Coordinates of N, CA and C in Angstrom, one line a residue:
Chain A
E1 N -8.6 -10.4 -4.1 CA -8.4 -9.1 -4.4 C -7.4 -9.7 -5.7
A2 N -7.0 -9.3 -6.5 CA -6.7 -9.7 -8.3 C -5.2 -9.6 -7.8
E3 N -4.0 -10.6 -8.1 CA -2.6 -11.1 -7.9 C -2.3 -11.5 -9.2
V4 N -0.9 -10.9 -9.1 CA -0.3 -11.3 -10.8 C 0.4 -12.5 -10.1
A5 N 0.1 -13.6 -11.1 CA 0.8 -15.5 -10.8 C 1.6 -15.4 -11.2
Q6 N 2.8 -16.2 -10.2 CA 4.3 -16.1 -11.7 C 3.8 -18.1 -11.1
S7 N 5.4 -19.0 -12.5 CA 5.6 -20.1 -11.9 C 7.0 -20.3 -13.0
P8 N 7.6 -21.1 -12.4 CA 6.9 -22.1 -10.7 C 8.0 -20.6 -10.2
R9 N 7.7 -21.2 -8.0 CA 7.9 -20.3 -7.6 C 9.6 -20.6 -7.6
Y10 N 10.3 -21.7 -7.5 CA 11.7 -22.1 -7.1 C 11.9 -23.1 -7.9
K11 N 13.0 -23.3 -8.5 CA 13.8 -23.0 -10.2 C 15.4 -23.1 -9.8
I12 N 15.9 -24.6 -10.1 CA 17.3 -25.6 -9.5 C 17.0 -25.6 -11.1
T13 N 18.4 -25.1 -11.6 CA 18.5 -26.3 -12.7 C 20.7 -26.0 -12.9
E14 N 20.7 -26.8 -13.6 CA 22.1 -26.8 -13.8 C 22.8 -25.9 -15.0
K15 N 24.6 -25.4 -14.7 CA 24.6 -24.1 -15.4 C 24.3 -25.4 -16.9
S16 N 24.2 -24.2 -18.8 CA 24.4 -24.1 -20.2 C 23.0 -24.7 -20.1
Q17 N 21.9 -25.3 -18.9 CA 20.5 -25.4 -19.1 C 19.9 -24.5 -19.6
A18 N 18.2 -24.3 -20.2 CA 17.7 -23.8 -20.4 C 16.3 -23.7 -19.0
V19 N 15.8 -21.6 -18.7 CA 15.2 -21.9 -18.3 C 13.8 -22.1 -18.9
A20 N 12.5 -21.6 -17.7 CA 11.9 -20.7 -18.8 C 10.8 -20.3 -17.5
F21 N 10.3 -18.9 -17.2 CA 9.8 -18.4 -16.1 C 8.5 -18.2 -17.1
W22 N 7.1 -18.1 -15.8 CA 5.7 -17.4 -16.3 C 5.8 -16.7 -16.1
C23 N 4.4 -15.4 -16.2 CA 3.7 -14.8 -15.6 C 2.4 -13.8 -15.9
D24 N 1.3 -13.8 -15.2 CA 0.3 -13.6 -15.7 C 0.0 -12.4 -14.7
P25 N -0.9 -11.4 -15.6 CA -0.5 -10.1 -14.9 C -2.1 -10.2 -14.3
I26 N -2.5 -8.5 -13.7 CA -3.3 -9.0 -13.4 C -4.4 -8.0 -15.0
S27 N -5.8 -9.0 -14.8 CA -6.7 -8.7 -15.5 C -6.8 -7.1 -16.0
G28 N -6.5 -7.0 -17.3 CA -6.3 -6.0 -18.3 C -5.8 -4.8 -17.7
H29 N -4.3 -5.6 -16.9 CA -3.2 -4.8 -17.1 C -2.9 -4.3 -18.6
A30 N -2.4 -3.6 -19.1 CA -1.9 -3.7 -20.3 C -0.2 -3.6 -20.4
T31 N 0.3 -3.2 -19.3 CA 1.8 -3.4 -19.4 C 1.9 -4.1 -18.2
L32 N 3.6 -5.0 -18.5 CA 3.8 -5.6 -17.9 C 5.7 -5.9 -17.9
Y33 N 5.4 -6.0 -16.6 CA 6.9 -5.6 -16.4 C 8.3 -6.8 -16.0
W34 N 8.7 -7.5 -16.2 CA 10.0 -8.0 -15.6 C 11.1 -7.6 -15.0
Y35 N 11.4 -8.3 -13.7 CA 12.6 -7.3 -12.2 C 13.8 -8.9 -12.6
R36 N 15.0 -8.8 -11.9 CA 15.8 -9.4 -11.9 C 16.1 -8.7 -10.6
Q37 N 16.1 -9.3 -9.6 CA 16.9 -9.2 -8.0 C 17.6 -9.8 -7.1
I38 N 18.9 -9.5 -7.4 CA 20.6 -10.3 -6.7 C 20.2 -9.7 -5.1
L39 N 20.5 -11.1 -4.9 CA 20.4 -10.9 -3.5 C 20.6 -9.8 -2.9
G40 N 20.5 -9.2 -1.8 CA 20.7 -7.9 -1.6 C 20.7 -6.4 -1.8
Q41 N 20.4 -6.5 -2.9 CA 20.2 -6.0 -4.1 C 18.0 -5.4 -4.4
G42 N 18.6 -4.1 -4.9 CA 16.9 -4.0 -5.3 C 16.8 -4.9 -7.0
P43 N 15.5 -4.5 -7.0 CA 15.0 -5.2 -8.0 C 15.8 -3.9 -9.6
E44 N 15.6 -4.8 -10.4 CA 16.0 -4.4 -12.1 C 15.6 -3.9 -13.1
L45 N 15.2 -3.8 -13.9 CA 14.5 -3.3 -14.9 C 15.4 -4.6 -16.2
L46 N 14.2 -5.3 -16.8 CA 15.6 -6.2 -17.7 C 14.3 -6.2 -19.0
V47 N 12.8 -6.1 -19.1 CA 12.5 -5.9 -19.8 C 11.1 -5.1 -20.1
Q48 N 9.9 -4.3 -19.6 CA 8.6 -3.8 -20.3 C 8.3 -4.1 -21.4
F49 N 6.9 -5.0 -21.1 CA 5.4 -4.4 -22.9 C 4.7 -3.6 -22.2
Q50 N 3.6 -2.9 -23.2 CA 3.0 -2.1 -24.2 C 2.4 -3.7 -24.7
D51 N 1.1 -3.9 -24.1 CA 0.2 -5.0 -24.2 C 0.6 -6.0 -24.9
E52 N 1.0 -6.2 -26.2 CA 2.0 -7.6 -26.6 C 3.2 -6.7 -27.3
S53 N 3.7 -5.7 -27.0 CA 4.9 -4.6 -28.4 C 6.2 -4.4 -26.4
V54 N 7.0 -4.8 -27.0 CA 8.5 -4.6 -25.7 C 9.1 -3.1 -25.9
V55 N 8.5 -2.1 -24.6 CA 8.8 -0.5 -25.4 C 10.5 -0.6 -23.8
D56 N 10.9 -1.1 -23.4 CA 12.1 -1.3 -23.5 C 12.7 -2.4 -23.0
D57 N 13.7 -2.8 -23.5 CA 14.4 -3.8 -22.9 C 15.7 -3.8 -23.3
S58 N 16.5 -2.3 -22.8 CA 17.8 -1.8 -22.5 C 18.8 -2.8 -21.7
Q59 N 18.5 -3.3 -20.9 CA 18.9 -3.5 -20.0 C 19.1 -5.4 -19.9
L60 N 18.5 -6.1 -21.1 CA 18.2 -7.5 -21.2 C 18.9 -8.4 -21.6
P61 N 19.9 -8.6 -20.8 CA 21.2 -9.5 -22.4 C 20.6 -10.7 -23.4
K62 N 20.3 -10.1 -24.4 CA 19.9 -10.9 -24.9 C 20.7 -11.4 -25.8
D63 N 21.7 -12.0 -25.8 CA 22.3 -13.0 -25.9 C 22.0 -14.2 -25.2
R64 N 21.4 -13.9 -24.1 CA 21.0 -15.2 -23.5 C 19.5 -15.3 -22.8
F65 N 19.6 -14.3 -23.0 CA 17.6 -13.8 -22.4 C 16.4 -13.3 -24.1
S66 N 14.8 -13.9 -23.8 CA 14.4 -13.5 -24.5 C 13.3 -13.2 -23.8
A67 N 12.1 -12.4 -23.7 CA 10.9 -12.6 -23.0 C 9.6 -12.3 -24.4
E68 N 8.3 -13.0 -24.2 CA 7.4 -12.6 -25.1 C 6.3 -12.1 -24.2
R69 N 5.7 -11.8 -25.0 CA 3.5 -11.6 -24.8 C 3.2 -11.6 -25.7
L70 N 3.0 -12.8 -26.7 CA 2.4 -13.3 -27.9 C 1.1 -12.4 -27.9
K71 N -0.4 -12.3 -27.0 CA -1.1 -11.6 -26.9 C -1.5 -10.5 -26.2
G72 N -0.6 -10.1 -25.9 CA -0.7 -9.0 -24.7 C -1.2 -9.3 -23.7
V73 N -1.0 -10.5 -22.8 CA -2.2 -11.0 -21.3 C -1.0 -11.8 -20.7
D74 N -0.5 -13.2 -20.2 CA 0.3 -13.4 -20.2 C 2.0 -13.7 -20.6
S75 N 2.6 -13.6 -19.9 CA 4.5 -13.9 -20.5 C 5.2 -14.9 -20.6
T76 N 6.5 -14.8 -20.9 CA 7.1 -16.1 -20.6 C 9.1 -14.7 -20.7
L77 N 9.7 -15.4 -19.6 CA 10.7 -14.7 -19.8 C 11.5 -16.3 -19.7
K78 N 12.5 -16.5 -20.8 CA 13.1 -17.5 -21.2 C 15.1 -17.2 -21.1
I79 N 16.0 -18.1 -20.6 CA 17.2 -18.5 -20.8 C 17.7 -19.3 -21.4
Q80 N 18.6 -19.2 -21.7 CA 19.3 -20.4 -22.6 C 20.7 -20.0 -23.1
P81 N 22.0 -20.4 -22.6 CA 21.7 -20.8 -21.5 C 21.6 -20.0 -20.0
A82 N 21.8 -20.6 -19.0 CA 22.0 -19.7 -18.2 C 22.9 -20.7 -17.4
E83 N 23.9 -19.5 -16.8 CA 25.6 -19.2 -16.1 C 24.6 -18.7 -14.9
L84 N 26.2 -18.7 -13.4 CA 26.0 -19.3 -12.3 C 25.3 -17.5 -12.0
G85 N 25.6 -16.4 -12.7 CA 25.6 -15.1 -12.4 C 24.6 -14.9 -12.9
D86 N 23.5 -16.2 -13.3 CA 22.2 -15.9 -13.2 C 21.1 -16.2 -11.9
S87 N 21.9 -16.9 -11.3 CA 20.8 -16.8 -10.3 C 20.2 -15.7 -10.0
A88 N 19.2 -15.4 -8.7 CA 18.0 -14.3 -8.3 C 17.1 -15.0 -8.8
M89 N 16.1 -13.9 -8.0 CA 15.0 -13.7 -8.1 C 14.6 -12.8 -9.2
Y90 N 13.7 -13.4 -10.1 CA 12.6 -12.6 -11.2 C 11.7 -12.9 -11.0
L91 N 11.6 -11.5 -11.2 CA 10.0 -10.9 -10.4 C 8.9 -9.6 -11.3
C92 N 7.6 -10.7 -11.7 CA 6.6 -9.6 -12.6 C 5.7 -9.3 -12.3
A93 N 5.6 -7.5 -12.4 CA 4.7 -6.5 -12.2 C 3.9 -6.0 -13.2
S94 N 3.4 -5.6 -12.8 CA 1.8 -5.1 -13.6 C 1.4 -3.7 -13.3
S95 N 0.6 -2.8 -14.7 CA 0.0 -1.8 -13.8 C -0.9 -1.4 -14.9
T96 N -2.2 -0.7 -14.6 CA -2.3 0.0 -16.0 C -1.4 1.4 -17.1
T97 N -2.5 2.0 -17.5 CA -1.5 2.7 -18.4 C -3.0 4.2 -17.8
G98 N -1.8 5.7 -18.6 CA -2.6 6.4 -18.2 C -2.2 7.3 -17.4
V99 N -2.5 8.7 -17.6 CA -2.8 9.4 -16.3 C -2.9 9.4 -15.0
L100 N -3.8 8.1 -14.9 CA -4.4 8.1 -13.4 C -3.2 6.8 -12.7
A101 N -3.3 6.1 -13.5 CA -2.5 4.6 -12.9 C -1.5 5.0 -12.4
K102 N -0.6 6.8 -12.2 CA 0.8 7.0 -11.4 C 1.2 5.8 -11.5
N103 N 1.7 5.1 -12.1 CA 2.9 4.7 -12.6 C 2.9 3.2 -10.9
I104 N 1.5 2.6 -10.9 CA 1.4 2.0 -9.9 C 1.3 0.6 -10.1
Q105 N 2.9 -0.4 -9.7 CA 3.1 -1.7 -10.1 C 2.8 -2.5 -9.5
Y106 N 2.1 -3.5 -9.4 CA 1.6 -4.1 -8.5 C 3.0 -5.8 -8.2
F107 N 3.2 -6.0 -8.0 CA 4.2 -7.6 -8.1 C 3.8 -8.8 -7.6
G108 N 4.0 -9.4 -8.6 CA 4.3 -11.7 -8.1 C 5.7 -11.4 -7.1
A109 N 4.6 -12.9 -6.8 CA 5.7 -13.4 -5.6 C 7.1 -13.9 -5.9
G110 N 7.3 -14.0 -7.7 CA 8.7 -13.9 -8.5 C 8.9 -15.3 -8.4
T111 N 10.0 -15.4 -9.1 CA 10.6 -17.0 -9.4 C 11.9 -16.5 -9.0
R112 N 12.5 -18.2 -7.7 CA 13.6 -17.8 -7.4 C 14.8 -19.1 -8.2
L113 N 15.5 -18.8 -8.7 CA 16.2 -19.0 -9.6 C 18.2 -19.8 -9.0
S114 N 18.4 -20.7 -9.5 CA 19.2 -20.6 -8.5 C 19.6 -22.4 -9.4
V115 N 21.0 -21.3 -9.8 CA 22.1 -22.5 -11.2 C 23.6 -22.9 -10.8
L116 N 23.3 -24.1 -10.6 CA 24.5 -25.0 -9.8 C 25.7 -25.2 -10.9
Chain B
A1 N 18.9 11.6 -15.6 CA 19.0 9.9 -15.0 C 18.3 10.2 -13.7
Q2 N 17.6 8.7 -12.8 CA 16.4 9.1 -12.0 C 18.0 7.9 -11.1
S3 N 17.6 8.6 -9.9 CA 18.3 7.4 -9.0 C 17.7 7.6 -7.5
V4 N 18.0 6.3 -6.7 CA 17.6 6.6 -4.7 C 18.9 5.8 -4.1
T5 N 19.3 7.1 -2.9 CA 20.6 5.5 -2.7 C 18.9 6.2 -1.1
Q6 N 19.5 4.7 -0.9 CA 19.2 4.1 0.6 C 20.4 4.6 1.9
L7 N 20.2 5.3 3.1 CA 21.2 6.0 3.7 C 21.2 4.3 4.8
G8 N 21.9 3.3 5.0 CA 21.7 2.2 6.2 C 20.9 0.9 5.5
S9 N 21.8 0.2 5.5 CA 21.2 -1.3 4.7 C 20.6 -2.1 5.9
H10 N 21.2 -1.9 7.1 CA 20.1 -2.2 8.7 C 19.8 -1.2 8.7
V11 N 19.0 -1.4 10.0 CA 18.4 -0.6 10.8 C 18.1 -1.6 11.6
S12 N 18.0 -1.3 12.8 CA 17.1 -2.4 13.8 C 16.8 -1.5 15.4
V13 N 15.8 -1.7 15.7 CA 14.9 -0.6 16.4 C 14.0 -1.4 17.4
S14 N 13.8 -1.5 18.3 CA 13.1 -1.6 19.7 C 11.7 -1.8 19.3
E15 N 10.8 -2.7 19.6 CA 9.2 -3.1 19.6 C 8.9 -1.5 20.5
G16 N 7.8 -1.0 19.1 CA 7.5 0.1 19.8 C 7.8 1.3 19.9
A17 N 9.4 1.7 19.1 CA 10.1 2.5 19.2 C 9.7 3.3 17.2
L18 N 10.2 4.3 17.2 CA 9.8 5.1 15.7 C 11.0 4.4 15.5
V19 N 10.2 4.1 13.7 CA 10.8 3.9 13.0 C 11.3 5.2 11.7
L20 N 12.4 4.7 11.4 CA 13.1 6.1 10.6 C 13.9 5.8 9.1
L21 N 13.5 5.2 8.3 CA 14.2 4.2 7.3 C 14.6 5.7 5.5
R22 N 16.1 6.2 5.7 CA 16.0 6.7 4.9 C 16.3 7.3 3.7
C23 N 15.3 8.3 2.8 CA 16.0 7.5 1.2 C 15.6 9.2 0.9
N24 N 17.2 9.1 -0.4 CA 17.2 10.4 -1.0 C 17.2 10.3 -2.5
Y25 N 16.1 10.8 -3.4 CA 16.4 11.1 -4.8 C 17.3 12.2 -5.7
S26 N 17.3 11.8 -6.7 CA 17.9 12.6 -7.9 C 17.1 12.3 -9.1
S27 N 16.5 13.2 -9.3 CA 15.7 13.7 -10.9 C 16.1 15.2 -11.2
S28 N 16.2 14.1 -12.7 CA 16.5 15.8 -13.8 C 14.3 16.5 -13.8
V29 N 13.7 15.8 -13.6 CA 12.4 16.2 -13.4 C 12.0 16.1 -12.3
P30 N 10.9 16.4 -12.8 CA 9.1 15.9 -10.6 C 9.1 14.5 -10.6
P31 N 9.3 14.1 -10.4 CA 9.4 12.6 -9.7 C 8.3 11.8 -8.6
Y32 N 7.9 10.4 -8.6 CA 7.2 10.0 -8.2 C 7.8 9.5 -8.0
L33 N 7.9 9.0 -6.3 CA 8.6 8.3 -5.8 C 7.5 7.0 -4.7
F34 N 8.1 6.5 -4.0 CA 7.5 5.4 -4.1 C 8.2 4.1 -2.9
W35 N 7.3 3.8 -2.0 CA 8.4 2.6 -1.0 C 7.1 2.0 -0.9
Y36 N 8.8 0.1 -1.7 CA 7.5 -1.0 -1.6 C 8.5 -1.8 0.2
V37 N 7.6 -2.9 0.5 CA 8.4 -3.5 0.8 C 8.5 -5.0 0.8
Q38 N 8.8 -5.6 1.2 CA 9.2 -7.4 0.9 C 9.4 -8.1 1.7
Y39 N 8.8 -9.2 1.9 CA 8.6 -10.1 3.1 C 9.7 -11.4 2.2
P40 N 10.5 -11.9 3.4 CA 11.1 -12.7 2.6 C 11.0 -14.0 1.6
N41 N 11.4 -14.3 0.8 CA 10.8 -14.5 -0.6 C 8.7 -14.3 -0.9
Q42 N 9.7 -13.4 -0.6 CA 7.7 -12.4 -1.6 C 8.0 -11.7 -2.6
G43 N 6.5 -11.6 -3.0 CA 7.2 -10.3 -4.0 C 7.3 -8.8 -2.9
L44 N 7.1 -8.2 -3.7 CA 7.4 -6.5 -3.2 C 5.2 -6.3 -3.6
Q45 N 5.5 -6.0 -1.8 CA 4.0 -5.1 -1.7 C 4.1 -3.3 -1.9
L46 N 3.3 -2.6 -2.4 CA 3.4 -1.2 -2.0 C 3.0 -0.6 -1.3
L47 N 3.4 0.1 -0.3 CA 3.5 0.7 1.0 C 2.7 2.2 1.7
L48 N 3.2 3.0 -0.2 CA 2.9 4.5 -0.1 C 3.2 4.9 -1.8
K49 N 2.8 6.0 -2.1 CA 3.5 6.6 -3.2 C 3.0 8.2 -2.6
Y50 N 3.7 8.7 -3.7 CA 3.9 10.2 -3.6 C 4.2 10.6 -5.6
T51 N 2.9 11.2 -5.8 CA 2.4 11.6 -6.7 C 2.4 12.7 -7.1
S52 N 3.3 14.3 -6.1 CA 2.5 15.9 -7.2 C 1.7 16.0 -5.7
A53 N 0.8 15.8 -4.8 CA -0.5 16.0 -4.3 C 0.2 16.4 -3.1
A54 N -0.1 16.0 -2.1 CA -0.3 16.0 -0.6 C 1.9 15.8 -0.4
T55 N 2.5 16.3 0.3 CA 4.0 16.5 0.8 C 3.7 14.9 2.1
L56 N 3.0 15.1 2.4 CA 3.0 14.1 3.3 C 1.5 13.1 2.6
V57 N 2.5 11.9 2.7 CA 1.7 10.7 2.3 C 1.7 10.0 3.6
K58 N 0.2 8.9 3.2 CA -0.4 8.3 4.8 C -0.3 6.7 3.6
G59 N 0.0 5.7 4.0 CA 0.3 4.4 3.2 C 0.0 3.3 4.9
I60 N 0.1 2.4 3.7 CA -1.0 1.6 4.5 C 0.1 1.0 6.2
N61 N -0.1 0.4 6.7 CA 0.1 -0.5 7.8 C 0.5 0.6 8.6
G62 N 0.3 1.6 8.6 CA 0.6 3.0 10.2 C 2.0 4.0 9.6
F63 N 2.2 3.1 8.5 CA 3.4 4.1 7.8 C 3.3 5.2 7.0
E64 N 3.8 6.5 6.7 CA 4.0 7.9 6.2 C 5.5 8.0 5.7
A65 N 5.6 8.9 4.5 CA 6.5 9.8 3.9 C 6.7 11.1 3.9
E66 N 7.5 11.9 4.2 CA 7.1 13.2 3.7 C 7.8 13.7 2.4
F67 N 7.4 14.3 1.5 CA 8.3 14.3 0.4 C 9.3 16.5 0.6
K68 N 10.4 16.3 1.0 CA 10.7 17.0 1.0 C 12.1 17.6 -0.2
K69 N 11.2 18.4 -1.2 CA 12.3 18.9 -2.8 C 13.4 19.5 -1.8
S70 N 13.3 20.3 -1.0 CA 14.4 21.5 -1.2 C 15.4 20.2 -0.5
E71 N 15.3 19.1 0.7 CA 16.3 18.1 0.8 C 16.0 16.9 -0.3
T72 N 15.8 17.0 -1.0 CA 15.4 15.8 -2.0 C 15.4 14.3 -1.7
S73 N 14.6 14.2 -0.6 CA 14.2 13.1 0.5 C 12.8 12.8 0.3
F74 N 12.7 11.6 0.9 CA 11.8 11.2 0.5 C 11.6 10.1 2.5
H75 N 12.1 10.0 3.5 CA 12.0 9.2 4.4 C 10.6 8.9 5.2
L76 N 11.1 7.4 5.4 CA 10.1 6.8 5.3 C 10.2 6.1 7.0
T77 N 8.7 7.1 7.8 CA 8.9 6.4 8.7 C 6.7 5.8 9.8
K78 N 7.3 5.0 10.9 CA 6.2 4.7 12.1 C 6.6 5.2 13.4
P79 N 5.6 5.8 13.0 CA 5.7 5.6 15.3 C 5.9 5.0 16.5
S80 N 5.3 3.6 16.1 CA 5.6 2.7 17.2 C 5.9 1.1 16.1
A81 N 6.9 1.2 16.1 CA 7.2 -0.3 15.4 C 6.8 -1.6 16.0
H82 N 6.3 -2.2 15.3 CA 5.6 -4.0 15.8 C 6.7 -5.4 15.2
M83 N 6.2 -6.4 15.4 CA 7.2 -6.6 15.4 C 6.9 -6.9 13.9
S84 N 5.9 -7.3 13.1 CA 6.0 -7.6 12.0 C 6.4 -6.8 11.0
D85 N 7.1 -5.4 11.4 CA 7.5 -4.7 10.2 C 8.6 -4.9 9.5
A86 N 9.4 -6.4 10.6 CA 10.2 -6.6 9.6 C 11.0 -7.4 8.3
A87 N 11.4 -7.0 8.1 CA 11.5 -7.1 5.8 C 11.8 -5.7 5.5
E88 N 12.9 -6.2 4.8 CA 13.1 -5.5 3.4 C 11.9 -4.0 2.7
Y89 N 12.8 -2.8 2.7 CA 12.0 -1.6 2.2 C 13.3 -1.3 1.5
F90 N 12.5 -1.0 -0.1 CA 12.9 0.1 -1.0 C 12.2 1.2 -1.0
C91 N 13.2 1.8 -1.5 CA 12.6 3.1 -2.2 C 12.6 3.0 -3.7
A92 N 12.1 4.0 -4.1 CA 12.0 3.5 -5.5 C 11.3 5.3 -6.4
V93 N 11.6 5.5 -7.7 CA 11.5 6.7 -7.9 C 10.6 6.7 -10.0
S94 N 10.2 7.0 -10.6 CA 10.4 7.2 -11.5 C 9.8 8.7 -12.4
P95 N 10.6 8.8 -13.4 CA 9.7 10.3 -13.5 C 8.2 10.3 -14.2
F96 N 8.1 11.5 -14.0 CA 6.8 12.1 -14.3 C 6.9 11.6 -15.8
G97 N 4.9 10.8 -15.7 CA 5.2 10.4 -17.2 C 5.9 8.9 -18.0
N98 N 6.6 9.0 -17.1 CA 7.6 7.5 -17.5 C 7.8 6.6 -16.4
E99 N 7.5 5.2 -17.0 CA 6.7 4.3 -16.0 C 7.7 3.6 -15.3
K100 N 9.2 3.6 -16.0 CA 10.6 2.8 -15.6 C 10.5 3.4 -13.9
L101 N 11.0 2.5 -13.2 CA 10.9 2.4 -12.0 C 12.7 1.9 -11.5
T102 N 13.3 3.0 -10.9 CA 14.5 2.6 -10.7 C 14.6 2.7 -8.5
F103 N 15.1 1.7 -8.1 CA 14.6 1.3 -6.8 C 16.1 1.8 -6.2
G104 N 15.7 1.7 -5.0 CA 17.8 1.7 -4.3 C 17.6 0.1 -4.0
T105 N 18.6 0.0 -2.9 CA 19.8 -1.2 -2.8 C 18.6 -1.6 -1.5
G106 N 17.7 -0.6 -0.6 CA 16.7 -1.7 0.5 C 17.6 -1.4 1.6
T107 N 17.0 -1.4 2.5 CA 17.1 -1.7 3.6 C 16.4 -2.2 4.2
R108 N 17.3 -3.5 5.2 CA 16.4 -4.1 6.2 C 16.5 -4.2 7.5
L109 N 15.2 -4.1 7.8 CA 14.7 -3.9 9.4 C 14.7 -4.5 10.0
T110 N 15.4 -4.6 11.1 CA 14.9 -5.7 12.2 C 14.7 -5.1 13.9
I111 N 12.8 -5.6 14.4 CA 12.4 -5.2 14.9 C 12.6 -6.1 16.3
I112 N 13.4 -5.6 17.1 CA 14.1 -5.8 18.8 C 13.1 -5.9 19.7
P113 N 13.0 -7.5 20.4 CA 11.6 -7.6 21.6 C 11.7 -6.9 22.6

């Protein structure tokens, strides 16, 4: 069964360092999402891509976060510099488009970030 | 704007007992509604979805949910709890025709042997 791949699974970094997370969506899925899930809370959307274009990044802290999906396939989320409050699980999800897709999003296993 | 409220951040049931996890939604347009399950240190797995077809939706692992427009609810149930059901459960909403998912804060389900 096709899956959304994310790496690394775990990342420990020090405050002010740069970190990057990678996501490879299910083949053929045009829409890709990055979510942040703080411990004890539900996921919150950071950025949504349709192919290589950003559809929604209204909740992305753009002073330190950036996301790209250059060829419309895999994607990278970067934080520079990391802050203590960035400690969370970062989830990637993908979905097909069109009416029949009915917005079913498939999630990867996530990257758990700890900022010390 | 859309939102969901999950009543009860922690629910404990005995093995074999009924599972009931509550979700109420707020949406200005016809919603799509979802239940996801998350096991420790894992991503989210779709349990079931409501997309304006049948109001009683059956999902995986014996779970089902009923869409009640008059109560703006989409509660998740399972007749008989199993130890493997212990996990975090999230209700989510997206407006018809829009892909953005808004999640609730989750309910942690504990199964008592």
